[in-house]
Amino acid sequence: MFRIFKKRKEVDVVVQKQRVENFIDVMKLLAYFKSETGIDFSKKEKIINTKLANFCRNRGFYNFESFLNNIKADKFLMQELIDYLTVNETYFYRELHQIEALVQKVKNSHTKVRILCIPSSSGEEPYSIAIALLEANIMKDKFEIIGIDINSEVIGRAKSAIYKSRSLYKLPPHVKEIYFNQKGEFYHLLEGIKKHVTFRVVNLFDDQFLSLGSFDYIFCRNMMIYFDEQTKLKAKSRLELIKKDSQSKIYFGHADN
Ligand SMILES: C[S@@+](CC[C@H](N)C(=O)[O-])C[C@H]1O[C@@H](n2cnc3c(N)ncnc32)[C@H](O)[C@@H]1O
């Protein structure tokens, strides 16, 4: 009886030891995250440390080192971390002047155009483009729009296309009226618009990105703001690779440079 009791105590000590928290050196984890996603949190070390410690604790990791070893081997855990850390703020008709410029270009084009939104976040930007093109009476067979984002959760939301009024505050009332069904506090985008955009979870820095084909127009707005200077250059050279030809254009957000 005494022996069993002693053994149990030893086990308890081991469990307790594993639970001793040591969330101190976050830099290696941040460096790995940056190498995979491009996103640089090094200047927000303190805030991110607390956020990451909570994330790890909730998943049974009590130090950054063991968590890092696990995300290197577990792509689902890495995806959860990406979904947790990325900032996905967006809304319909954001920086509308660029969308209007695109509409003119598509109007003047004699061939079908391919448009990429990277990052699409929860879909407001690519759907804004679809709405603006249809509002300008451009035939639906004249364009193809693809939205991609590294965050799988926002891509799920983009596919369902159900929004709160906060996302629609820039839309003129008649656009809200024509293209959405209001159900309580939610706005459901009509199927007729949803079908003009396809969405995929893709990381700009993964090989998969290059298999999307080439594009006439690329919207790359409000992603570079999370990258350092070196990563911005790398990102821009990857975007260059998927331009269809010398007429192709990339639209950046005003804060991206
Ligand atoms: C602030 S949102 C911008 C959304 C939209 N383009 C806009 O301007 O409203 C930034 C998005 O960039 C995505 N992102 C960050 N790094 C990425 C990467 N390496 N590849 C693809 N998407 C990325 C994030 O998941 C996030 O949804």
mmCIF file of C-alpha atoms and ligand atoms in Angstrom:
data_model
loop_
_atom_site.group_PDB
_atom_site.id
_atom_site.type_symbol
_atom_site.label_atom_id
_atom_site.label_comp_id
_atom_site.label_asym_id
_atom_site.label_seq_id
_atom_site.Cartn_x
_atom_site.Cartn_y
_atom_site.Cartn_z
ATOM 1 C CA MET A 1 0.000 0.000 0.000
ATOM 2 C CA PHE A 2 2.786 2.373 1.006
ATOM 3 C CA ARG A 3 4.740 1.578 -2.196
ATOM 4 C CA ILE A 4 1.751 2.341 -4.408
ATOM 5 C CA PHE A 5 1.242 5.651 -2.604
ATOM 6 C CA LYS A 6 4.905 6.575 -3.095
ATOM 7 C CA LYS A 7 4.770 5.755 -6.824
ATOM 8 C CA ARG A 8 1.684 7.902 -7.279
ATOM 9 C CA LYS A 9 3.413 10.824 -5.632
ATOM 10 C CA GLU A 10 6.316 10.518 -8.056
ATOM 11 C CA VAL A 11 3.919 10.615 -11.018
ATOM 12 C CA ASP A 12 2.258 13.728 -9.591
ATOM 13 C CA VAL A 13 5.627 15.429 -9.348
ATOM 14 C CA VAL A 14 6.395 14.637 -13.001
ATOM 15 C CA VAL A 15 3.018 15.985 -14.135
ATOM 16 C CA GLN A 16 3.529 19.100 -12.071
ATOM 17 C CA LYS A 17 6.999 19.555 -13.544
ATOM 18 C CA GLN A 18 5.572 19.442 -17.054
ATOM 19 C CA ARG A 19 3.067 22.105 -16.059
ATOM 20 C CA VAL A 20 5.681 24.556 -14.872
ATOM 21 C CA GLU A 21 5.285 27.453 -17.227
ATOM 22 C CA ASN A 22 8.262 28.941 -18.981
ATOM 23 C CA PHE A 23 6.966 31.385 -21.569
ATOM 24 C CA ILE A 24 10.115 33.440 -21.786
ATOM 25 C CA ASP A 25 11.992 33.244 -25.072
ATOM 26 C CA VAL A 26 9.372 33.823 -27.771
ATOM 27 C CA MET A 27 11.830 34.984 -30.435
ATOM 28 C CA LYS A 28 12.545 31.560 -31.972
ATOM 29 C CA LEU A 29 8.833 30.920 -32.322
ATOM 30 C CA LEU A 30 8.292 34.345 -33.917
ATOM 31 C CA ALA A 31 11.222 33.746 -36.288
ATOM 32 C CA TYR A 32 9.709 30.432 -37.403
ATOM 33 C CA PHE A 33 6.273 32.029 -37.854
ATOM 34 C CA LYS A 34 7.831 34.774 -39.963
ATOM 35 C CA SER A 35 9.799 32.329 -42.092
ATOM 36 C CA GLU A 36 6.555 30.485 -42.920
ATOM 37 C CA THR A 37 4.107 33.393 -43.317
ATOM 38 C CA GLY A 38 6.182 36.535 -43.807
ATOM 39 C CA ILE A 39 4.417 38.176 -40.846
ATOM 40 C CA ASP A 40 6.775 40.029 -38.542
ATOM 41 C CA PHE A 41 5.791 40.344 -34.884
ATOM 42 C CA SER A 42 9.257 41.194 -33.584
ATOM 43 C CA LYS A 43 8.268 44.778 -32.775
ATOM 44 C CA LYS A 44 5.226 43.622 -30.809
ATOM 45 C CA GLU A 45 7.093 41.093 -28.688
ATOM 46 C CA LYS A 46 5.389 41.893 -25.365
ATOM 47 C CA ILE A 47 1.765 41.764 -26.578
ATOM 48 C CA ILE A 48 2.390 38.728 -28.701
ATOM 49 C CA ASN A 49 4.115 36.930 -25.847
ATOM 50 C CA THR A 50 0.953 37.089 -23.715
ATOM 51 C CA LYS A 51 -1.286 36.104 -26.643
ATOM 52 C CA LEU A 52 0.922 33.165 -27.547
ATOM 53 C CA ALA A 53 1.234 32.000 -23.937
ATOM 54 C CA ASN A 54 -2.588 31.809 -23.737
ATOM 55 C CA PHE A 55 -2.758 29.955 -27.023
ATOM 56 C CA CYS A 56 -0.125 27.416 -25.888
ATOM 57 C CA ARG A 57 -1.604 26.947 -22.414
ATOM 58 C CA ASN A 58 -5.062 26.213 -23.886
ATOM 59 C CA ARG A 59 -3.502 23.452 -25.947
ATOM 60 C CA GLY A 60 -1.460 21.886 -23.149
ATOM 61 C CA PHE A 61 1.944 23.401 -23.940
ATOM 62 C CA TYR A 62 3.739 25.143 -21.104
ATOM 63 C CA ASN A 63 6.771 26.531 -22.870
ATOM 64 C CA PHE A 64 7.417 27.993 -26.325
ATOM 65 C CA GLU A 65 10.121 25.485 -27.167
ATOM 66 C CA SER A 66 7.933 22.373 -27.020
ATOM 67 C CA PHE A 67 5.170 24.245 -28.832
ATOM 68 C CA LEU A 68 7.595 25.229 -31.613
ATOM 69 C CA ASN A 69 8.720 21.615 -32.046
ATOM 70 C CA ASN A 70 5.083 20.590 -32.374
ATOM 71 C CA ILE A 71 3.986 23.166 -34.947
ATOM 72 C CA LYS A 72 6.955 22.209 -37.122
ATOM 73 C CA ALA A 73 5.530 18.687 -37.307
ATOM 74 C CA ASP A 74 1.786 19.381 -37.143
ATOM 75 C CA LYS A 75 0.370 21.438 -40.014
ATOM 76 C CA PHE A 76 -3.097 21.567 -38.406
ATOM 77 C CA LEU A 77 -1.690 23.131 -35.254
ATOM 78 C CA MET A 78 0.267 25.580 -37.407
ATOM 79 C CA GLN A 79 -2.945 26.474 -39.270
ATOM 80 C CA GLU A 80 -4.698 27.082 -35.939
ATOM 81 C CA LEU A 81 -1.888 29.426 -34.958
ATOM 82 C CA ILE A 82 -2.124 31.296 -38.282
ATOM 83 C CA ASP A 83 -5.899 31.654 -37.863
ATOM 84 C CA TYR A 84 -5.332 32.968 -34.343
ATOM 85 C CA LEU A 85 -2.590 35.493 -35.102
ATOM 86 C CA THR A 86 -3.453 37.057 -38.454
ATOM 87 C CA VAL A 87 -5.283 40.376 -38.537
ATOM 88 C CA ASN A 88 -8.199 40.173 -40.958
ATOM 89 C CA GLU A 89 -9.798 43.632 -40.862
ATOM 90 C CA THR A 90 -11.625 44.417 -44.119
ATOM 91 C CA TYR A 91 -14.884 45.868 -45.463
ATOM 92 C CA PHE A 92 -16.834 46.358 -48.687
ATOM 93 C CA TYR A 93 -15.778 49.170 -51.051
ATOM 94 C CA ARG A 94 -12.510 49.789 -49.193
ATOM 95 C CA GLU A 95 -10.320 52.186 -51.236
ATOM 96 C CA LEU A 96 -13.024 52.233 -53.886
ATOM 97 C CA HIS A 97 -11.063 54.428 -56.313
ATOM 98 C CA GLN A 98 -8.825 51.431 -57.170
ATOM 99 C CA ILE A 99 -11.828 49.218 -57.821
ATOM 100 C CA GLU A 100 -13.287 51.932 -60.070
ATOM 101 C CA ALA A 101 -10.004 52.107 -62.002
ATOM 102 C CA LEU A 102 -10.159 48.343 -62.462
ATOM 103 C CA VAL A 103 -13.743 48.552 -63.734
ATOM 104 C CA GLN A 104 -12.622 50.960 -66.482
ATOM 105 C CA LYS A 105 -9.812 48.638 -67.502
ATOM 106 C CA VAL A 106 -12.096 45.605 -67.667
ATOM 107 C CA LYS A 107 -14.619 47.643 -69.676
ATOM 108 C CA ASN A 108 -11.919 48.457 -72.232
ATOM 109 C CA SER A 109 -10.606 44.912 -72.437
ATOM 110 C CA HIS A 110 -11.544 42.734 -75.395
ATOM 111 C CA THR A 111 -10.689 39.502 -73.636
ATOM 112 C CA LYS A 112 -11.790 37.817 -70.427
ATOM 113 C CA VAL A 113 -9.765 39.056 -67.465
ATOM 114 C CA ARG A 114 -8.500 37.102 -64.452
ATOM 115 C CA ILE A 115 -8.400 38.969 -61.156
ATOM 116 C CA LEU A 116 -6.678 37.796 -57.978
ATOM 117 C CA CYS A 117 -7.317 39.152 -54.482
ATOM 118 C CA ILE A 118 -4.449 38.254 -52.207
ATOM 119 C CA PRO A 119 -5.297 38.540 -49.381
ATOM 120 C CA SER A 120 -9.061 38.278 -49.638
ATOM 121 C CA SER A 121 -9.689 37.937 -45.907
ATOM 122 C CA SER A 122 -13.421 37.225 -45.411
ATOM 123 C CA GLY A 123 -14.332 38.120 -48.989
ATOM 124 C CA GLU A 124 -15.464 41.752 -48.840
ATOM 125 C CA GLU A 125 -12.804 42.892 -51.329
ATOM 126 C CA PRO A 126 -13.308 40.328 -54.118
ATOM 127 C CA TYR A 127 -17.080 40.567 -53.744
ATOM 128 C CA SER A 128 -16.809 44.379 -53.958
ATOM 129 C CA ILE A 129 -15.006 43.922 -57.259
ATOM 130 C CA ALA A 130 -17.706 41.554 -58.534
ATOM 131 C CA ILE A 131 -20.463 43.984 -57.493
ATOM 132 C CA ALA A 132 -18.689 46.983 -59.063
ATOM 133 C CA LEU A 133 -18.199 45.111 -62.353
ATOM 134 C CA LEU A 134 -21.842 44.037 -62.484
ATOM 135 C CA GLU A 135 -22.977 47.555 -61.524
ATOM 136 C CA ALA A 136 -21.057 48.789 -64.579
ATOM 137 C CA ASN A 137 -23.012 46.315 -66.742
ATOM 138 C CA ILE A 138 -19.967 44.217 -67.480
ATOM 139 C CA MET A 139 -21.025 40.758 -68.570
ATOM 140 C CA LYS A 140 -20.278 38.005 -66.063
ATOM 141 C CA ASP A 141 -18.414 35.908 -68.642
ATOM 142 C CA LYS A 142 -15.872 38.725 -69.065
ATOM 143 C CA PHE A 143 -14.153 38.171 -65.725
ATOM 144 C CA GLU A 144 -12.989 35.572 -63.249
ATOM 145 C CA ILE A 145 -12.165 36.466 -59.632
ATOM 146 C CA ILE A 146 -10.158 34.355 -57.206
ATOM 147 C CA GLY A 147 -9.693 35.216 -53.521
ATOM 148 C CA ILE A 148 -6.939 33.623 -51.462
ATOM 149 C CA ASP A 149 -5.797 34.027 -47.877
ATOM 150 C CA ILE A 150 -3.487 32.188 -45.495
ATOM 151 C CA ASN A 151 -6.204 32.159 -42.806
ATOM 152 C CA SER A 152 -8.557 29.173 -43.215
ATOM 153 C CA GLU A 153 -11.192 30.605 -40.896
ATOM 154 C CA VAL A 154 -11.705 33.784 -42.962
ATOM 155 C CA ILE A 155 -11.845 31.761 -46.169
ATOM 156 C CA GLY A 156 -14.697 29.769 -44.598
ATOM 157 C CA ARG A 157 -16.468 33.033 -43.795
ATOM 158 C CA ALA A 158 -15.849 34.324 -47.339
ATOM 159 C CA LYS A 159 -17.482 31.205 -48.772
ATOM 160 C CA SER A 160 -20.570 31.624 -46.617
ATOM 161 C CA ALA A 161 -20.733 35.383 -47.410
ATOM 162 C CA ILE A 162 -22.816 36.402 -44.419
ATOM 163 C CA TYR A 163 -21.869 39.791 -42.998
ATOM 164 C CA LYS A 164 -22.646 42.195 -40.202
ATOM 165 C CA SER A 165 -23.550 45.791 -40.999
ATOM 166 C CA ARG A 166 -20.046 46.894 -39.923
ATOM 167 C CA SER A 167 -18.667 45.328 -43.140
ATOM 168 C CA LEU A 168 -21.201 47.149 -45.312
ATOM 169 C CA TYR A 169 -20.990 50.680 -43.936
ATOM 170 C CA LYS A 170 -19.379 52.101 -47.090
ATOM 171 C CA LEU A 171 -21.906 50.619 -49.498
ATOM 172 C CA PRO A 172 -24.516 52.912 -51.030
ATOM 173 C CA PRO A 173 -28.045 51.938 -49.838
ATOM 174 C CA HIS A 174 -29.135 50.772 -53.304
ATOM 175 C CA VAL A 175 -26.188 48.342 -53.513
ATOM 176 C CA LYS A 176 -27.076 46.878 -50.111
ATOM 177 C CA GLU A 177 -30.675 46.597 -51.267
ATOM 178 C CA ILE A 178 -29.914 44.869 -54.580
ATOM 179 C CA TYR A 179 -27.140 42.453 -53.617
ATOM 180 C CA PHE A 180 -27.967 41.386 -50.038
ATOM 181 C CA ASN A 181 -30.812 39.729 -48.170
ATOM 182 C CA GLN A 182 -31.087 41.053 -44.646
ATOM 183 C CA LYS A 183 -31.953 38.442 -42.016
ATOM 184 C CA GLY A 184 -31.964 39.985 -38.554
ATOM 185 C CA GLU A 185 -28.596 41.568 -37.937
ATOM 186 C CA PHE A 186 -26.945 39.650 -40.796
ATOM 187 C CA TYR A 187 -26.625 40.456 -44.487
ATOM 188 C CA HIS A 188 -26.518 37.472 -46.830
ATOM 189 C CA LEU A 189 -24.846 38.126 -50.159
ATOM 190 C CA LEU A 190 -26.950 36.831 -53.054
ATOM 191 C CA GLU A 191 -25.941 33.525 -54.641
ATOM 192 C CA GLY A 192 -25.761 35.335 -57.985
ATOM 193 C CA ILE A 193 -22.744 37.318 -56.705
ATOM 194 C CA LYS A 194 -21.178 34.554 -54.644
ATOM 195 C CA LYS A 195 -20.750 32.361 -57.699
ATOM 196 C CA HIS A 196 -18.491 34.947 -59.381
ATOM 197 C CA VAL A 197 -15.729 34.465 -56.835
ATOM 198 C CA THR A 198 -13.825 31.321 -55.839
ATOM 199 C CA PHE A 199 -11.818 31.107 -52.633
ATOM 200 C CA ARG A 200 -8.856 29.051 -51.492
ATOM 201 C CA VAL A 201 -6.553 28.906 -48.484
ATOM 202 C CA VAL A 202 -3.143 29.755 -49.954
ATOM 203 C CA ASN A 203 0.026 31.218 -48.473
ATOM 204 C CA LEU A 204 1.818 33.695 -50.753
ATOM 205 C CA PHE A 205 5.106 31.967 -49.902
ATOM 206 C CA ASP A 206 3.998 28.391 -50.643
ATOM 207 C CA ASP A 207 4.553 26.617 -53.982
ATOM 208 C CA GLN A 208 0.775 26.296 -54.285
ATOM 209 C CA PHE A 209 0.644 30.045 -54.916
ATOM 210 C CA LEU A 210 2.468 29.650 -58.237
ATOM 211 C CA SER A 211 0.027 26.984 -59.411
ATOM 212 C CA LEU A 212 -2.870 29.495 -59.475
ATOM 213 C CA GLY A 213 -1.891 30.530 -62.997
ATOM 214 C CA SER A 214 -1.400 34.075 -64.252
ATOM 215 C CA PHE A 215 -3.563 37.155 -63.732
ATOM 216 C CA ASP A 216 -4.385 40.403 -65.515
ATOM 217 C CA TYR A 217 -5.045 42.246 -62.265
ATOM 218 C CA ILE A 218 -3.844 41.542 -58.741
ATOM 219 C CA PHE A 219 -5.222 43.239 -55.660
ATOM 220 C CA CYS A 220 -2.673 42.944 -52.885
ATOM 221 C CA ARG A 221 -3.891 45.394 -50.311
ATOM 222 C CA ASN A 222 -3.107 45.659 -46.617
ATOM 223 C CA MET A 223 -0.912 42.575 -46.322
ATOM 224 C CA MET A 224 2.555 44.098 -46.814
ATOM 225 C CA ILE A 225 1.934 46.218 -43.685
ATOM 226 C CA TYR A 226 2.651 43.071 -41.656
ATOM 227 C CA PHE A 227 5.956 42.343 -43.438
ATOM 228 C CA ASP A 228 9.427 43.805 -42.902
ATOM 229 C CA GLU A 229 11.272 45.497 -45.791
ATOM 230 C CA GLN A 230 13.087 42.364 -46.934
ATOM 231 C CA THR A 231 9.906 40.279 -46.930
ATOM 232 C CA LYS A 232 8.055 43.012 -48.853
ATOM 233 C CA LEU A 233 10.639 42.708 -51.638
ATOM 234 C CA LYS A 234 10.318 38.914 -51.650
ATOM 235 C CA ALA A 235 6.508 39.210 -51.722
ATOM 236 C CA LYS A 236 6.587 41.683 -54.606
ATOM 237 C CA SER A 237 8.864 39.456 -56.675
ATOM 238 C CA ARG A 238 6.472 36.522 -56.157
ATOM 239 C CA LEU A 239 3.539 38.671 -57.310
ATOM 240 C CA GLU A 240 5.540 39.624 -60.425
ATOM 241 C CA LEU A 241 5.766 35.916 -61.289
ATOM 242 C CA ILE A 242 2.001 35.585 -61.697
ATOM 243 C CA LYS A 243 1.407 38.689 -63.829
ATOM 244 C CA LYS A 244 0.002 37.640 -67.191
ATOM 245 C CA ASP A 245 1.952 40.172 -69.266
ATOM 246 C CA SER A 246 3.412 43.695 -69.260
ATOM 247 C CA GLN A 247 -0.113 45.203 -69.225
ATOM 248 C CA SER A 248 -0.978 43.396 -65.987
ATOM 249 C CA LYS A 249 -1.297 45.580 -62.933
ATOM 250 C CA ILE A 250 -0.868 45.110 -59.191
ATOM 251 C CA TYR A 251 -2.875 47.308 -56.815
ATOM 252 C CA PHE A 252 -1.370 47.817 -53.356
ATOM 253 C CA GLY A 253 -3.067 49.512 -50.410
ATOM 254 C CA HIS A 254 -1.977 53.058 -49.616
ATOM 255 C CA ALA A 255 -0.254 51.899 -46.406
ATOM 256 C CA ASP A 256 1.591 48.984 -47.988
ATOM 257 C CA ASN A 257 4.729 50.735 -49.238
HETATM 258 C C1 LIG B 1 -5.966 43.284 -43.121
HETATM 259 S S1 LIG B 1 -6.354 41.886 -44.126
HETATM 260 C C2 LIG B 1 -6.518 42.693 -45.724
HETATM 261 C C3 LIG B 1 -7.770 42.236 -46.467
HETATM 262 C C4 LIG B 1 -8.109 43.010 -47.726
HETATM 263 N N1 LIG B 1 -7.129 42.835 -48.764
HETATM 264 C C5 LIG B 1 -8.311 44.487 -47.446
HETATM 265 O O1 LIG B 1 -7.445 45.276 -47.816
HETATM 266 O O2 LIG B 1 -9.343 44.848 -46.874
HETATM 267 C C6 LIG B 1 -4.754 41.074 -44.175
HETATM 268 C C7 LIG B 1 -4.847 39.601 -44.544
HETATM 269 O O3 LIG B 1 -3.560 39.145 -44.977
HETATM 270 C C8 LIG B 1 -3.534 37.743 -44.782
HETATM 271 N N2 LIG B 1 -2.153 37.244 -44.942
HETATM 272 C C9 LIG B 1 -1.080 37.544 -44.160
HETATM 273 N N3 LIG B 1 0.018 36.893 -44.600
HETATM 274 C C10 LIG B 1 -0.349 36.187 -45.686
HETATM 275 C C11 LIG B 1 0.348 35.307 -46.571
HETATM 276 N N4 LIG B 1 1.647 35.014 -46.415
HETATM 277 N N5 LIG B 1 -0.334 34.754 -47.612
HETATM 278 C C12 LIG B 1 -1.671 35.015 -47.776
HETATM 279 N N6 LIG B 1 -2.374 35.814 -46.942
HETATM 280 C C13 LIG B 1 -1.736 36.405 -45.915
HETATM 281 C C14 LIG B 1 -4.139 37.613 -43.383
HETATM 282 O O4 LIG B 1 -4.615 36.330 -43.102
HETATM 283 C C15 LIG B 1 -5.256 38.670 -43.412
HETATM 284 O O5 LIG B 1 -6.521 38.097 -43.707
#
